[in-house]
Coordinates of C-alpha atoms in Angstrom, one line a residue:
Chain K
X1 CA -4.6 -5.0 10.6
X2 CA -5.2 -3.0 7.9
X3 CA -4.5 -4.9 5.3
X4 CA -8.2 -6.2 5.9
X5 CA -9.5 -4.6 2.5
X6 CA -7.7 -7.4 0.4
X7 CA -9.3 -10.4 2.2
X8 CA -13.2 -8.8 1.7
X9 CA -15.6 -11.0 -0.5
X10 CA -15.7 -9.4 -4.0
X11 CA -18.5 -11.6 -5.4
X12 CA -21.3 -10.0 -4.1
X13 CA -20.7 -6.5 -5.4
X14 CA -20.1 -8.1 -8.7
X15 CA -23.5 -9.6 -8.6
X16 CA -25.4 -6.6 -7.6
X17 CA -23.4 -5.0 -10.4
X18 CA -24.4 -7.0 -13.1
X19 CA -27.9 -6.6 -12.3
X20 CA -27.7 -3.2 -11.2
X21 CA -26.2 -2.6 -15.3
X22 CA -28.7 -5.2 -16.7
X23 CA -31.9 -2.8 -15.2
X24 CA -29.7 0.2 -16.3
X25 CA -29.5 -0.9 -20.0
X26 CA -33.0 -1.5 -20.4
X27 CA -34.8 1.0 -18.2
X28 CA -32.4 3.2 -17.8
X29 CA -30.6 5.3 -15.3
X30 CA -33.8 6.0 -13.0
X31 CA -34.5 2.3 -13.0
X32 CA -31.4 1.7 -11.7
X33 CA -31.1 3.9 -9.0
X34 CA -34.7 2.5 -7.5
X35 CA -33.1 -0.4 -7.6
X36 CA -30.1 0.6 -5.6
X37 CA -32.5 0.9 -2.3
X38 CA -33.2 -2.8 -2.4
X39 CA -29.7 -3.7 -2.9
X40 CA -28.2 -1.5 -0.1
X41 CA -30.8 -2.6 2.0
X42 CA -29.3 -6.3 1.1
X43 CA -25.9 -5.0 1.5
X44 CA -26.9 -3.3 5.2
X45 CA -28.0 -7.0 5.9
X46 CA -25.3 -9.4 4.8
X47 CA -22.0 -7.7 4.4
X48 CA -21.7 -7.7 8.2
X49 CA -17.4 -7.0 7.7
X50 CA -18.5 -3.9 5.3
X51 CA -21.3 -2.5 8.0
X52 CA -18.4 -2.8 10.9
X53 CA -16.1 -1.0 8.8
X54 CA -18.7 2.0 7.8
X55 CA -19.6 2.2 11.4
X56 CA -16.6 2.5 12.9
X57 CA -15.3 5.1 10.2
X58 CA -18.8 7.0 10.4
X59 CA -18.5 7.4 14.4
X60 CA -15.1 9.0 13.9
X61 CA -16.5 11.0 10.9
X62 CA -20.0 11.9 12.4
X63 CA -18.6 12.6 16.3
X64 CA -21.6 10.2 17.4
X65 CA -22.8 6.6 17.6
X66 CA -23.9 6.2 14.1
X67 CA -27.6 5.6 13.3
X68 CA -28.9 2.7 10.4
X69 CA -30.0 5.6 8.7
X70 CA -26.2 6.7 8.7
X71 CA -25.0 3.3 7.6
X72 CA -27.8 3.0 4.7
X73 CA -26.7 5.9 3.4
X74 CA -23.3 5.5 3.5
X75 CA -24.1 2.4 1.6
X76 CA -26.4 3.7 -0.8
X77 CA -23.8 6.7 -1.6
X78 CA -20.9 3.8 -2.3
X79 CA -23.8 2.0 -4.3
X80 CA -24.9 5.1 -6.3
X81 CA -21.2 5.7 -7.5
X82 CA -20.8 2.1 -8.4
X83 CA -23.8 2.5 -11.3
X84 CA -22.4 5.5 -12.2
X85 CA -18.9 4.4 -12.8
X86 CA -21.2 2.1 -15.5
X87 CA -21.8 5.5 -17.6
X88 CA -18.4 6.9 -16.6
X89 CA -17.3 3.9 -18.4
X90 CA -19.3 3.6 -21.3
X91 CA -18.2 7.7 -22.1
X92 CA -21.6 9.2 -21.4
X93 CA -20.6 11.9 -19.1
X94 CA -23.8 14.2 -21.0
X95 CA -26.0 13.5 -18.4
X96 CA -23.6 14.8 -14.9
X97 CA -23.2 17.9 -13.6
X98 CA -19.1 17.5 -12.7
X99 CA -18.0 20.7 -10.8
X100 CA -14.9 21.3 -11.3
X101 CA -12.2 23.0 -8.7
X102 CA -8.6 24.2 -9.5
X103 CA -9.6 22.4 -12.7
X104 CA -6.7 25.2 -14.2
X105 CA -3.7 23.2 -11.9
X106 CA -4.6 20.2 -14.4
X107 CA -5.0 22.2 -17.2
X108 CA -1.7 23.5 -16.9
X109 CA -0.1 20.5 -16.1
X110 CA -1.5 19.2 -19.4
X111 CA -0.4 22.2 -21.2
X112 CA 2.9 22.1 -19.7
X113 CA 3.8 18.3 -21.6
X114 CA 5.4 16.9 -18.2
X115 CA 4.7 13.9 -16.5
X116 CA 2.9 13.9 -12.9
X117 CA 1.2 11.8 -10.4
X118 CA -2.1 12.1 -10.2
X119 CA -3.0 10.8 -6.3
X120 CA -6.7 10.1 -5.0
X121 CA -7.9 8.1 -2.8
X122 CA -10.8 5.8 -2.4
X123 CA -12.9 8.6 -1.2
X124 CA -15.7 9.3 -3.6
X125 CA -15.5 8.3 -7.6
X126 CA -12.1 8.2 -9.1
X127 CA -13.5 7.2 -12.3
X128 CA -15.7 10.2 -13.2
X129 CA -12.2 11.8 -13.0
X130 CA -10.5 9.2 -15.2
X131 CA -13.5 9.4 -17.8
X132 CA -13.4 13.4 -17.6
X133 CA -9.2 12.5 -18.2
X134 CA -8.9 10.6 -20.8
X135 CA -12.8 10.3 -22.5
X136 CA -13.3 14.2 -22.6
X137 CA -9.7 15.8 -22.5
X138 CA -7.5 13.2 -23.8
X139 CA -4.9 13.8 -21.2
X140 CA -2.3 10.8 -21.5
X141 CA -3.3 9.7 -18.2
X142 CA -2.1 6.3 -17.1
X143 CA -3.7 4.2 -14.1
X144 CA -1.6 2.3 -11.3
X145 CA -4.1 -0.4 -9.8
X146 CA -3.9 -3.3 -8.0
X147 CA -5.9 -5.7 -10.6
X148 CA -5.2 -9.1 -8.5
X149 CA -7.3 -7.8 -5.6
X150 CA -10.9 -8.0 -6.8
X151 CA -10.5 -9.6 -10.4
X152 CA -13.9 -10.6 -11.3
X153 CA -14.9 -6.8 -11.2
X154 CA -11.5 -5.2 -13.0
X155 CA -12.6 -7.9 -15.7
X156 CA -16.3 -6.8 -15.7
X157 CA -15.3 -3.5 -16.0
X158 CA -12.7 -3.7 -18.5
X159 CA -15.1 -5.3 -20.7
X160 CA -17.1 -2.4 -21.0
X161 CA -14.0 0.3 -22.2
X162 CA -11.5 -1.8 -23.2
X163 CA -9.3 1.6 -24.6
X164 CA -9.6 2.4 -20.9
X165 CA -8.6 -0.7 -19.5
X166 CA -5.3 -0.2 -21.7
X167 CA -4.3 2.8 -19.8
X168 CA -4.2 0.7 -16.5
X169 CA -0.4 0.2 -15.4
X170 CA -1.4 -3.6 -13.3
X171 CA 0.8 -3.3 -10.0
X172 CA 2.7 -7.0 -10.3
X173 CA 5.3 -7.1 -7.0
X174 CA 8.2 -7.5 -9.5
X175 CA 10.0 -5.0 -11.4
X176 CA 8.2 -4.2 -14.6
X177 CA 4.9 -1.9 -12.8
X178 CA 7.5 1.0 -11.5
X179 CA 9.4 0.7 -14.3
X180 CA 6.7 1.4 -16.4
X181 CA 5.4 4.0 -13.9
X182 CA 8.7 5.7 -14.6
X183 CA 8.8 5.2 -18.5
X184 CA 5.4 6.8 -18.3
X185 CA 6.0 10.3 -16.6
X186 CA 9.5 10.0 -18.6
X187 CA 6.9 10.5 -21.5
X188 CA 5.0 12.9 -19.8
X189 CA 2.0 10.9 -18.8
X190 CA -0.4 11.7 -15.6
X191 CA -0.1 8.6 -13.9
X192 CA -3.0 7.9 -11.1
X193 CA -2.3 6.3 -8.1
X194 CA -4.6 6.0 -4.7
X195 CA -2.7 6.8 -1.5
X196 CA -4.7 5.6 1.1
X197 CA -4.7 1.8 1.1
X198 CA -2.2 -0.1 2.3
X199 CA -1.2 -3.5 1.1
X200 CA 0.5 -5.9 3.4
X201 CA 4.3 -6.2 3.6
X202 CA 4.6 -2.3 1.7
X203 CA 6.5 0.2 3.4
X204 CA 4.5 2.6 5.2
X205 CA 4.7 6.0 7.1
X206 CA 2.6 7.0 10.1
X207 CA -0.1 9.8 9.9
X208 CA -2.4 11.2 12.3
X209 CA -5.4 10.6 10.8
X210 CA -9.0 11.0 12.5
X211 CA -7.5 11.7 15.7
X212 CA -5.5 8.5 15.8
X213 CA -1.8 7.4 14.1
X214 CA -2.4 5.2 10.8
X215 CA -0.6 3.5 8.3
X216 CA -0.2 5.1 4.9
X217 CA 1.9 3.6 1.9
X218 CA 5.0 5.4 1.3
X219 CA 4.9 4.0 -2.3
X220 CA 3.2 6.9 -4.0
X221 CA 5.1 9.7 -2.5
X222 CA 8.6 7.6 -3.1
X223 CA 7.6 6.8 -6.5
X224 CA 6.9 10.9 -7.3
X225 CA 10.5 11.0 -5.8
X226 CA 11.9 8.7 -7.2
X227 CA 10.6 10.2 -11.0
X228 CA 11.3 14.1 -9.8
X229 CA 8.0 14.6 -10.6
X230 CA 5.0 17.1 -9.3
X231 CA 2.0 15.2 -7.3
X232 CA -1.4 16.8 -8.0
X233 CA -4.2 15.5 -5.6
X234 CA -7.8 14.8 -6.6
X235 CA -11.0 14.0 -5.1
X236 CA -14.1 13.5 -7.2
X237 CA -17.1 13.8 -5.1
X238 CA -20.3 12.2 -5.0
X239 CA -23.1 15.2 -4.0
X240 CA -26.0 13.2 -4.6
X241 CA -28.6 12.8 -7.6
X242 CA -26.1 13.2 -10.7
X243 CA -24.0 15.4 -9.0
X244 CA -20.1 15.5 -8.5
X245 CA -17.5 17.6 -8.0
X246 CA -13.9 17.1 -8.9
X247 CA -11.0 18.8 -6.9
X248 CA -7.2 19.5 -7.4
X249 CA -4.5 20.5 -5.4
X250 CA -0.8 20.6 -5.4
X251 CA 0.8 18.9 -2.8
X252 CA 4.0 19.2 -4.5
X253 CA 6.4 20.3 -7.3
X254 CA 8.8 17.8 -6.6
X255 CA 9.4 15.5 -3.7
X256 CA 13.4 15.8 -2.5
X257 CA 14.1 13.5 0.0
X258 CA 17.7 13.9 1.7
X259 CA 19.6 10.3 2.8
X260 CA 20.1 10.8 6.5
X261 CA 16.0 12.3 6.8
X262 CA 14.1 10.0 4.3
X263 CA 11.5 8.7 6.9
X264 CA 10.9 11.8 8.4
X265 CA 10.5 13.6 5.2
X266 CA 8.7 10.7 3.8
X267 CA 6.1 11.3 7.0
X268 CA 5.7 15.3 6.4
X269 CA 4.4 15.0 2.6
X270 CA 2.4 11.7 3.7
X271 CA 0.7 13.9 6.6
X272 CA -0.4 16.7 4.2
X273 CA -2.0 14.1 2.2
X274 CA -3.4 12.4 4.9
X275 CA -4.6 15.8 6.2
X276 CA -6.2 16.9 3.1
X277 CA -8.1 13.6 2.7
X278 CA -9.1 14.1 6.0
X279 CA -10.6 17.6 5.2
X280 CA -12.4 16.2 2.1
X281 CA -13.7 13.4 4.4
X282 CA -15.4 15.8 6.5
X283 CA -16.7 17.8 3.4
X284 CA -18.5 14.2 2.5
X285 CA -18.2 11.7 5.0
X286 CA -20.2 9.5 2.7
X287 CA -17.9 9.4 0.1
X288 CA -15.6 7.2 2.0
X289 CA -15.5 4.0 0.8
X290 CA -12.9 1.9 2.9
X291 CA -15.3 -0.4 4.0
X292 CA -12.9 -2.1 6.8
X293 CA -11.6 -1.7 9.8
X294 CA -9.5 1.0 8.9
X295 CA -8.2 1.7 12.1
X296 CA -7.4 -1.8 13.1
X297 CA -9.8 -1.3 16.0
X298 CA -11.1 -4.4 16.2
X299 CA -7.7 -6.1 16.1
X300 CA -7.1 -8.2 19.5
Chain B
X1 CA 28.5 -19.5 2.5
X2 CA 29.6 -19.0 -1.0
X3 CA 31.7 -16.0 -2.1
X4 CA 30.9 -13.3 -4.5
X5 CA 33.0 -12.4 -7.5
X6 CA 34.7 -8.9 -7.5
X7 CA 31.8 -7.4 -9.5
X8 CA 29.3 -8.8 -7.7
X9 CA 30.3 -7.6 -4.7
X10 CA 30.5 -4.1 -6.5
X11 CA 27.1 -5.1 -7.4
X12 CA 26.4 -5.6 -3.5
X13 CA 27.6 -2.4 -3.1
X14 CA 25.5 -0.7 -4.9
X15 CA 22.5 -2.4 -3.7
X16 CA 23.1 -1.8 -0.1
X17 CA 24.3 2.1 -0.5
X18 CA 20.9 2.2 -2.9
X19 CA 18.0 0.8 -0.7
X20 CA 19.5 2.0 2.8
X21 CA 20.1 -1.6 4.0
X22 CA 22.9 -0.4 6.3
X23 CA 22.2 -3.6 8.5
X24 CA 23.6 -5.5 5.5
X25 CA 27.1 -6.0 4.8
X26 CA 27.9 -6.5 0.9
X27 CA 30.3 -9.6 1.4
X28 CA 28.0 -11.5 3.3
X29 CA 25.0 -11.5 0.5
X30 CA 24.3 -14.7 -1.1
X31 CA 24.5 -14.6 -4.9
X32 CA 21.8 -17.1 -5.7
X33 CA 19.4 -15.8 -2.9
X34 CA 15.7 -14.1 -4.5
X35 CA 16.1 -10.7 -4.7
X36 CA 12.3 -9.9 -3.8
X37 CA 9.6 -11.9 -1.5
X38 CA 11.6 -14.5 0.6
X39 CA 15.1 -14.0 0.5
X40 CA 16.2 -9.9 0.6
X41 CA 12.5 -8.9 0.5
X42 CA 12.7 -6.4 -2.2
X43 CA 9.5 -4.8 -3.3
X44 CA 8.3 -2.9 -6.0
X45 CA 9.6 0.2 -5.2
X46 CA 13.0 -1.0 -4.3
X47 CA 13.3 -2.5 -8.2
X48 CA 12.9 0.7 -9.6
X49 CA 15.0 2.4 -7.1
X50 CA 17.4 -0.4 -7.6
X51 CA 16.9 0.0 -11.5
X52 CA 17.3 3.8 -11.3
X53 CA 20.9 3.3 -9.6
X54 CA 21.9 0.7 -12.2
X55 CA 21.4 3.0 -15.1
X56 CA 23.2 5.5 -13.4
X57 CA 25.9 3.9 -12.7
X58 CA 26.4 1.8 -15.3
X59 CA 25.0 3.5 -18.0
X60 CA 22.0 1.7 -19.5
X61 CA 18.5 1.2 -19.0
X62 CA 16.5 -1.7 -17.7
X63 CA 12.9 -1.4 -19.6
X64 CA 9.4 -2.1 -18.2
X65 CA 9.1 -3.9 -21.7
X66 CA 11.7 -6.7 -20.9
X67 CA 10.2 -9.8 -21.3
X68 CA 13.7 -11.4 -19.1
X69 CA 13.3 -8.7 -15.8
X70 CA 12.2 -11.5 -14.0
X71 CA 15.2 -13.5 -14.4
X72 CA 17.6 -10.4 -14.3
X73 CA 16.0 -9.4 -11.1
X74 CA 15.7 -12.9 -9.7
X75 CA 19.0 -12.8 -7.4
X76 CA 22.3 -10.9 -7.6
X77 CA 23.7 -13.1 -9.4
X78 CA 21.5 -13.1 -12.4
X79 CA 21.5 -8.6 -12.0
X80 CA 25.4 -8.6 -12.3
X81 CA 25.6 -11.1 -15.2
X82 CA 23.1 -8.8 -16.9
X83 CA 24.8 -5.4 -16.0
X84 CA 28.1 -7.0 -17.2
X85 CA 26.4 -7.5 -20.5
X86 CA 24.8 -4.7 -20.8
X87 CA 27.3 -1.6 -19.2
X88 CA 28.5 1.1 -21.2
X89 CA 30.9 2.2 -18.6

């Protein structure tokens, strides 16, 4: 099923973490990336549900049986984002080389004093966008996240920027998250949302997706129509070394969903996303970093 | 099966035309029964939608900030009382 993603082990990533910030604080960034080798050579060893996932994504991404080498690097490049999201975090953005595209959509957005939804996905580094956001630009950007999954980490992390952690929006199951969601683009906040998990028992719309029909959440594209408000898309891009580039594009002004049509319509805007994050995908399959079976392939 | 006041089924109403559940008739919901999870299986999503419809109607908003919208969302029961109390028209 592919609500796989919420049972995975967290602990282990936050260990490597820890140690991977530990060697980072006190011999720096180049330290830390040596040390990322090791670890995704643990990684490629242990996490034997995380290496299934990568290679059944990375023989739909690559169009072959995928090598180790595939799967160590796909590993490395989720690793190599995960120190960086330490700097991200901490504000020090000095030291990347972010390449912005369509950076001018956001700007106007910005300019323009009206709420939006930002929605990524978990391909590549959404938080070398959020620290670009909100750290360099001061956009009133607000984060929707599902905090419960993965708790040790969001509390790691939060630690290290707590005036980021505030911006979160913590998706509860009851009322108050939308509400606030709502409140938020009311005020004409950017609120961030990724589209591309799906958590069990949410509504979901069907997308072709790699060739085959997947689940996507409905919730981000009924939420934007729910508020009336435009969705931006953004992909931040690991290239390698300290290297990433940062993509925007509209997908809509404004969501209008008529009564008697709502699924279908619901499944048009869902399929342009899923089509686009596709596209990135292929731009840099190792960016993906769903590491579970995403198709449900192994599912009896 | 215990009946629903005059408002409540209004309430019902309102529910059902809001969050398509056209397999639902208004009469036959249960006032007590938990809005979200077990029970109608509301989710997230269908609060605000659900909240969104209640202002409009009603004329007032339900706030993120309200330390109570677990309570006022907890059955249909509870939401009426609460729209009762709060409705400007």
């Amino acid at each position: 099923m592919s609500g796989n993603w919420a049972k995975l082990p967290e602990r282990g990533n936050l260990t490597a973490l820890r140690l991977i910030h530990w060697i980072t604080l006190h011999m720096g960034r180049p330290a830390g990336r040596a040390l990322l080798y090791p670890i995704t050579f643990y990684f490629l060893l242990t996490a034997t549900a995380a290496r299934r996932g990568s290679q059944l994504y990375l023989r739909r991404v690559l169009g072959r049986k995928p090598r180790l080498r595939d799967l160590f690097r796909h590993i490395h490049c989720f690793a190599a984002t995960l120190l960086d999201r330490l700097y991200f975090l901490s504000g020090r953005l000095d030291r990347f080389d972010v390449r912005l595209f369509n950076d001018q959509l956001i700007l106007d957005q910005a300019a323009s004093g009206q709420g939006c939804l930002l929605l990524g996905s978990h391909l590549g580094s959404f938080e070398a966008l959020r620290a670009l956001g909100v750290t360099v630009k001061h956009f009133p950007i607000r984060i929707l996240m599902n905090t419960e999954h993965n708790q040790g980490m969001t509390r790691y992390l939060s630690a290290l920027n707590p005036a980021l952690a505030e911006t979160v929006i913590s998706i509860s199951g009851g009322p108050d998250s939308l509400l606030k969601v709502q409140e938020s683009v009311a005020q004409g906040c950017m609120v961030g949302a990724l589209g591309d998990r799906v958590v069990p028992g949410e509504k979901t719309v069907q997308c072709r997706f790699f060739g085959q029909d997947t689940p996507f959440p409905a919730g981000p594209l009924l939420l934007a129509a729910l508020t009336g408000c435009p969705v931006i898309l953004f992909f931040g891009l690991y290239r390698g070394n300290n290297r990433y580039d940062a993509h925007f594009e509209l997908l809509a002004e404004r969501i209008d969903l008529d009564r008697c049509h709502r699924q279908e319509q619901l499944a048009e805007w869902a399929q342009r996303y899923a089509d686009r994050l596709e596209h990135y995908a292929r731009l840099a399959p190792y960016n993906w970093f769903n590491f579970y079976d995403y198709w449900a392939e192994d599912a009896p | 099966m215990e009946a629903l006041s005059p408002f409540e089924l209004d309430v019902a109403r309102l529910l059902v035309e809001t969050l398509h559940l056209e397999h639902l008739q208004p009469k036959d919901l249960q006032p007590e029964d938990p809005l979200f999870g077990e029970g109608l299986g509301l989710d997230s999503i269908d609060a605000l939608e659900l909240a969104l419809a209640i202002s409009k109607a009603y004329g007032f908003q339900l706030r993120s900030e309200d330390k109570e919208n677990r309570r006022i969302f907890a059955s249909l029961r509870a939401l009426s009382q609460h729209i009762a109390q709060q409705r400007t028209r």
